[in-house]
XYZ file of C-alpha atoms in Angstrom:
65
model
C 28.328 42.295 27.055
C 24.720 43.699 28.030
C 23.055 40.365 27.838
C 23.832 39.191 30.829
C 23.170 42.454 32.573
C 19.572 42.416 31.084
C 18.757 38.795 31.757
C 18.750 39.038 35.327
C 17.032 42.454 35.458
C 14.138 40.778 33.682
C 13.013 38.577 36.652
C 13.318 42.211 38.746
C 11.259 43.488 36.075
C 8.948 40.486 35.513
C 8.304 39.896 39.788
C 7.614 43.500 40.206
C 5.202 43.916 37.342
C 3.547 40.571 38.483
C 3.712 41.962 42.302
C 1.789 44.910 41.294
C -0.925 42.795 39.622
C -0.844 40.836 42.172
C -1.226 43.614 44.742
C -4.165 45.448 42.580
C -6.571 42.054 42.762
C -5.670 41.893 46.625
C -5.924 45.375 47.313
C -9.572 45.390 45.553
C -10.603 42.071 47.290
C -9.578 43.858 50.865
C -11.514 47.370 49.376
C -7.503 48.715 50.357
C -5.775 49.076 47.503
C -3.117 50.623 49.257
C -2.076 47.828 51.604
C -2.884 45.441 48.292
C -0.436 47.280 45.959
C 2.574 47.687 49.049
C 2.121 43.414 49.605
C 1.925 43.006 46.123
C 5.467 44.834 45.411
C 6.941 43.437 48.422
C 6.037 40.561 47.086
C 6.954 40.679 43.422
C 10.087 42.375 44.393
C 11.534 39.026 46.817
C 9.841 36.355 43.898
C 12.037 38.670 40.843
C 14.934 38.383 43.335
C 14.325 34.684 43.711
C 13.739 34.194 40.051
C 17.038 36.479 39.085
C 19.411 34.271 41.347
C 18.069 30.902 40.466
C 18.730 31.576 36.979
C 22.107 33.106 37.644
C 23.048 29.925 39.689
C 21.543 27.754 36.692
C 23.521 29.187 34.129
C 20.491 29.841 31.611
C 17.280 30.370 31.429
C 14.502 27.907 30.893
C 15.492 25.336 28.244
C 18.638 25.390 29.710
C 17.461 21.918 31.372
């Protein structure tokens, strides 16, 4: 099945996205968006990883508790 497949390329998904936020508010705070954006994906990219194996290792998501 796909579900599994698309469950743990949400947190991918969901750190980059947030890494990218992330990296726009930093970027504009150090007037560099450039260095900003690169942290912010570098960033979002090791917390999605994080967040993808942690749930793999749990078994579910959430409410799985």
């Amino acid at each position: 099945m796909t579900d599994r497949n698309s469950s743990s390329g949400a947190g991918l998904g969901f750190g980059i996205s947030l890494g990218t936020i992330f990296g726009v508010v930093f970027g504009l705070a150090l007037d560099n968006l450039a260095i900003g954006i690169s942290l912010g994906l570098a960033l979002g990219v090791a917390f999605g990883a994080a967040y993808s194996a942690r749930k793999k290792n749990d078994g579910g998501g959430p409410g799985s508790g």
